[in-house]
CSV table of C-alpha atoms in Angstrom, one decimal:
chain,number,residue,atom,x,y,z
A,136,UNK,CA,130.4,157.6,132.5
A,137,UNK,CA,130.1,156.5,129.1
A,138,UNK,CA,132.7,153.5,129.8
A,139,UNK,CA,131.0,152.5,132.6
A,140,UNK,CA,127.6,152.3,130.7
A,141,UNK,CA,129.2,149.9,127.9
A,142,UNK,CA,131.1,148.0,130.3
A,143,UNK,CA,127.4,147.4,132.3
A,144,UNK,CA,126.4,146.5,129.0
A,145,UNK,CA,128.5,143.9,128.0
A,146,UNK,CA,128.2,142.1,131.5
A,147,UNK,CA,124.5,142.5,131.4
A,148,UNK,CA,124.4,140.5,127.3
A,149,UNK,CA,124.4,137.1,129.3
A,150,UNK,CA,121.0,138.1,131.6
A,151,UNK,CA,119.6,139.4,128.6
A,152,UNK,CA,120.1,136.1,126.6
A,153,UNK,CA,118.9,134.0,129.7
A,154,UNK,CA,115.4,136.3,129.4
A,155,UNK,CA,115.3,135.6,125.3
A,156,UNK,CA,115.6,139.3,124.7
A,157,UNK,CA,115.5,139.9,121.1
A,158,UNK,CA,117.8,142.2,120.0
A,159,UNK,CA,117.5,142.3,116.7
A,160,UNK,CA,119.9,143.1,113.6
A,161,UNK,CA,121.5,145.9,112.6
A,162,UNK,CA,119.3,148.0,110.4
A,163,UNK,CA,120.4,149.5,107.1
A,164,UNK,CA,122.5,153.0,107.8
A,165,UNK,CA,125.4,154.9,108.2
A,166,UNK,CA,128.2,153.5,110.8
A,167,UNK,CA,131.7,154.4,112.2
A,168,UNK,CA,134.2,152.6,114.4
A,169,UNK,CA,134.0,152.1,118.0
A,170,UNK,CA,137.5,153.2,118.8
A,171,UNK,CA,137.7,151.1,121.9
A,172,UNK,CA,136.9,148.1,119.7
A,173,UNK,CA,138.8,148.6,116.6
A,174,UNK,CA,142.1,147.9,115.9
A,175,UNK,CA,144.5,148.2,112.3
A,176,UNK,CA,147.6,146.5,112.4
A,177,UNK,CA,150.3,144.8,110.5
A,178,UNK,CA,152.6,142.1,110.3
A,179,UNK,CA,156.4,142.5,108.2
A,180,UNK,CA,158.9,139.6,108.3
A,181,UNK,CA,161.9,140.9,110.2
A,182,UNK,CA,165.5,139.9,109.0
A,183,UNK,CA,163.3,135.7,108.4
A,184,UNK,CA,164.4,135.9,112.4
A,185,UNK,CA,160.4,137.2,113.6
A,186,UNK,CA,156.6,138.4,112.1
A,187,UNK,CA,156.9,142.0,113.0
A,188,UNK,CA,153.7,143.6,113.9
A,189,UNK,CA,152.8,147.3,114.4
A,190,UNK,CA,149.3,149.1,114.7
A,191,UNK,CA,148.0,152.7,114.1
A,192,UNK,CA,145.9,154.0,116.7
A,193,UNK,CA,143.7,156.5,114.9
A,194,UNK,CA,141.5,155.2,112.1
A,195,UNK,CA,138.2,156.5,110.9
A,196,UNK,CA,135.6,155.0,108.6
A,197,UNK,CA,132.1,155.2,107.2
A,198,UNK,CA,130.5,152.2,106.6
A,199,UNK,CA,127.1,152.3,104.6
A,200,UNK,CA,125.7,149.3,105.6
A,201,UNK,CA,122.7,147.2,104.2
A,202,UNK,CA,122.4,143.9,105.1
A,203,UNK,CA,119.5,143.0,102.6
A,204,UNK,CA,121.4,144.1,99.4
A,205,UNK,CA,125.6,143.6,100.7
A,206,UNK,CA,127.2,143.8,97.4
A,207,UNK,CA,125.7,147.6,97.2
A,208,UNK,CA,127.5,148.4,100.9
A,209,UNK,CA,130.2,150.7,100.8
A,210,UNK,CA,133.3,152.1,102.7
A,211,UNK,CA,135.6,154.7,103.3
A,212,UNK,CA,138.2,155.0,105.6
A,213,UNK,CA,141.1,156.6,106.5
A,214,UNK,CA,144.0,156.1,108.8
A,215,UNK,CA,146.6,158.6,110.3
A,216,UNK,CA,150.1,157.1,109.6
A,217,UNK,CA,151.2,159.3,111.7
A,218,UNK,CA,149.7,157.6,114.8
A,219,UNK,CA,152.0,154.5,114.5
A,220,UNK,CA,152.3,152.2,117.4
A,221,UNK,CA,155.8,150.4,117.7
A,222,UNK,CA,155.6,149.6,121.6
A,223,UNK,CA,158.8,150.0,121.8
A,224,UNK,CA,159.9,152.7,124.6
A,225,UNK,CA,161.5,155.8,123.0
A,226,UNK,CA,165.2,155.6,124.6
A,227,UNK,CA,168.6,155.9,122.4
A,228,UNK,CA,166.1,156.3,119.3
A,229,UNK,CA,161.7,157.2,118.7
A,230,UNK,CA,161.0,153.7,116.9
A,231,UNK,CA,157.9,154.8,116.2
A,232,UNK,CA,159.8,157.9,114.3
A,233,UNK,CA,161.5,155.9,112.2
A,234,UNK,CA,158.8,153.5,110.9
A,235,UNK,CA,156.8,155.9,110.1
A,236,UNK,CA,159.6,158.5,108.7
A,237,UNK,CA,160.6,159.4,105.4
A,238,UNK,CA,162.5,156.3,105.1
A,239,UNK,CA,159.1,153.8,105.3
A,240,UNK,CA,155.8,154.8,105.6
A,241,UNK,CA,156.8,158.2,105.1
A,242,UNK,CA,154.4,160.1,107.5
A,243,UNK,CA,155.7,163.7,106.8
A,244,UNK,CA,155.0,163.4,103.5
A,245,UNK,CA,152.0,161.5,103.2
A,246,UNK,CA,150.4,161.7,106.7
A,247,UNK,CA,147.0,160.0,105.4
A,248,UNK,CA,146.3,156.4,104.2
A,249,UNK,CA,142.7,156.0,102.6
A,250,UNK,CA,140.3,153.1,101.5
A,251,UNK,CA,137.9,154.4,99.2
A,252,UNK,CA,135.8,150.9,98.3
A,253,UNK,CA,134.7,150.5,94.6
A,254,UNK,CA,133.2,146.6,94.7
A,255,UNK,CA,131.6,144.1,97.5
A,256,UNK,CA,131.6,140.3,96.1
A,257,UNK,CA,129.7,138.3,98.2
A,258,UNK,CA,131.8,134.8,99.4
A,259,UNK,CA,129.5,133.5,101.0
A,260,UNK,CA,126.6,133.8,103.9
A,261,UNK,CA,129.0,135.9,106.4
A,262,UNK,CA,131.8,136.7,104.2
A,263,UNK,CA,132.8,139.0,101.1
A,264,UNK,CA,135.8,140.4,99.6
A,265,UNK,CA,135.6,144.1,99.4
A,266,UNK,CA,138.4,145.9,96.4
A,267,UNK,CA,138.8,149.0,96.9
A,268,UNK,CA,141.5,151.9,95.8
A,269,UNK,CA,144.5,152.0,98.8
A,270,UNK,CA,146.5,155.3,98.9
A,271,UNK,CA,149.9,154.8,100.6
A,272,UNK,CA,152.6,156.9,100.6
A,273,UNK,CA,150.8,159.0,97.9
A,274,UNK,CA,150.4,156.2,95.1
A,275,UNK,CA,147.2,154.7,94.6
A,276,UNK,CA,146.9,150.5,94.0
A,277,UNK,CA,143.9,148.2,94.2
A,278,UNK,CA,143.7,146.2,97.1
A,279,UNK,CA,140.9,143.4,98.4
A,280,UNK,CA,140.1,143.1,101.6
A,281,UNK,CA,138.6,139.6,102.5
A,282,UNK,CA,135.8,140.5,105.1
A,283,UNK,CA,133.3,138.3,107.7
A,284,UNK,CA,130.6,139.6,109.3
A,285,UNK,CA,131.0,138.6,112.8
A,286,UNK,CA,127.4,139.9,114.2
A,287,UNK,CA,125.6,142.4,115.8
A,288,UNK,CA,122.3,144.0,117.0
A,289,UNK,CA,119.8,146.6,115.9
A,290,UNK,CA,118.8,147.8,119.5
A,291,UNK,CA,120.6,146.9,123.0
A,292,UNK,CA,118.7,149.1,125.5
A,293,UNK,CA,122.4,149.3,127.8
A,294,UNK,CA,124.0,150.2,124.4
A,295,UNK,CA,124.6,154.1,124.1
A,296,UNK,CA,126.5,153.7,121.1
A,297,UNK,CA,123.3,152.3,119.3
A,298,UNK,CA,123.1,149.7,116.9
A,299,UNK,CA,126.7,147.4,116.5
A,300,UNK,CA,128.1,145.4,113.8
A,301,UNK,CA,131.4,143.3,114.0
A,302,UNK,CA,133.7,142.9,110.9
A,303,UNK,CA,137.3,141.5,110.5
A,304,UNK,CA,139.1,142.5,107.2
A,305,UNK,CA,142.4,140.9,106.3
A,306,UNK,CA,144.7,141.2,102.6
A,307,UNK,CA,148.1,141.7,101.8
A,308,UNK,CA,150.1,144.1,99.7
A,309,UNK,CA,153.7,144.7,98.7
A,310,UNK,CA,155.0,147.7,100.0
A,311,UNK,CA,157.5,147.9,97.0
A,312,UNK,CA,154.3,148.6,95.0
A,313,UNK,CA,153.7,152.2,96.5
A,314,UNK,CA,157.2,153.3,96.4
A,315,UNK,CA,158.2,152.1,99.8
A,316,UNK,CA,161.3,149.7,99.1
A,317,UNK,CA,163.8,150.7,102.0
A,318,UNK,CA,165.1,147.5,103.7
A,319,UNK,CA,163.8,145.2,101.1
A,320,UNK,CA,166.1,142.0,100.7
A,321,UNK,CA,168.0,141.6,97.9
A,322,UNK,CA,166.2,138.0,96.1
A,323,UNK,CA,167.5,134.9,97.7
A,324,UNK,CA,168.3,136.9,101.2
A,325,UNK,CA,166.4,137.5,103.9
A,326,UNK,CA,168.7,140.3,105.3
A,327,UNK,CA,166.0,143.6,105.8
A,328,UNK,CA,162.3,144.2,106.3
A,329,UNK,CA,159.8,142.0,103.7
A,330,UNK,CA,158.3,143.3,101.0
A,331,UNK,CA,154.8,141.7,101.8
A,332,UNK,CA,152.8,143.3,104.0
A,333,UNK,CA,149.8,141.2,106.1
A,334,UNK,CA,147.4,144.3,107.2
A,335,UNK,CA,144.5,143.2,109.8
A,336,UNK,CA,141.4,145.3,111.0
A,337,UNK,CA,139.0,144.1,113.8
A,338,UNK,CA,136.2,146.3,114.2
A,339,UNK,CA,132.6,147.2,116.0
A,340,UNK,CA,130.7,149.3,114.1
A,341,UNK,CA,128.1,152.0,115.4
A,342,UNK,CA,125.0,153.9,114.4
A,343,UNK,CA,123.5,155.7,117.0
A,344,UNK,CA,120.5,157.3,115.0
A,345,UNK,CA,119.4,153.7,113.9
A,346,UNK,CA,115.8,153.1,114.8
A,347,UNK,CA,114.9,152.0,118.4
A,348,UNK,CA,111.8,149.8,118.4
């Protein structure tokens, strides 16, 4: 039921727009991830041969949001390691296993990442970089996030989810920095996995007690 209500509401956003039905922006609140429309993933050079990329299927968040006053926003969020997504069919070996295993991102161990954010700098009129504390592995860095705000609406009547934002977030650490250096090529080689580490999050946002008008 509830996917057929958002799919009827993104196919009805076009009829809307042709009647000049103002939607309006998102209010100032409290907002989690749509799981149907958020995705975390990275990207690892692979031996210099390909970009590897990977994502993690469950990841949580909570986004206080004001869009008058930006640099005072705020998020936390945190992402189960353990839910690693190689797309590679478990046959001879679980890929997903080992990526995530004792040897790498060392899921047993440490089956939590976190983003606890500590500054918004405004970029520019869409755009901010968000630093934060990133807890890998069980070693805390700093880490900025560069962030756009893609857009959303305060009230879409075929909306159940309630008022939506869009963000994508990109950065990139070195995995070497929170003690994961398995793989890593020795300098001058590319023989291994990279120690730089390209992390992406696209993301719709929700806040289903925002006011309705």
């Amino acid at each position: 039921m509830l996917r057929a209500l958002i799919l009827s509401a993104v196919l009805a956003v076009p009829a809307l727009a042709q009647e000049e039905m103002d939607l309006g922006q998102p209010p100032a609140g409290t907002y989690r991830p749509d799981p149907a429309h958020t995705r975390l993933w990275f990207i690892v050079d692979h031996l210099g041969f390909s970009k590897y990329m990977a994502l993690f299927t469950r990841v949580d968040a909570t986004l206080q949001f004001d869009p008058d006053h930006p640099e005072a926003m705020s998020v936390t969020a945190v992402v189960d390691v353990g839910s690693l997504e190689t797309h590679n069919p478990a046959t001879d070996y679980d890929f997903n296993a080992i990526v995530s295993g004792v040897d790498l991102l060392n899921a047993p161990a440490h089956p939590e990442a976190t983003f606890v954010s500590t500054k918004v700098e405004v970029t520019g009129a869409n755009t901010a970089n968000v630093t934060g504390d990133l807890t890998l592995n069980g070693v805390t860095r700093p880490a900025t996030f560069a962030a756009t705000y893609n857009g959303g609406w305060g009230h879409m009547p075929l909306d159940p989810m309630g008022a939506r934002a869009g963000f994508s977030l990109a950065t990139t650490i070195k995995r070497s920095d929170f003690g994961i250096d398995f793989g890593i090529p020795e300098p001058g080689s590319k023989m291994g996995v990279g120690d730089e580490v390209q992390i992406f999050v696209e993301t719709e946002m929700t806040n289903p007690d925002a006011p309705k008008p």
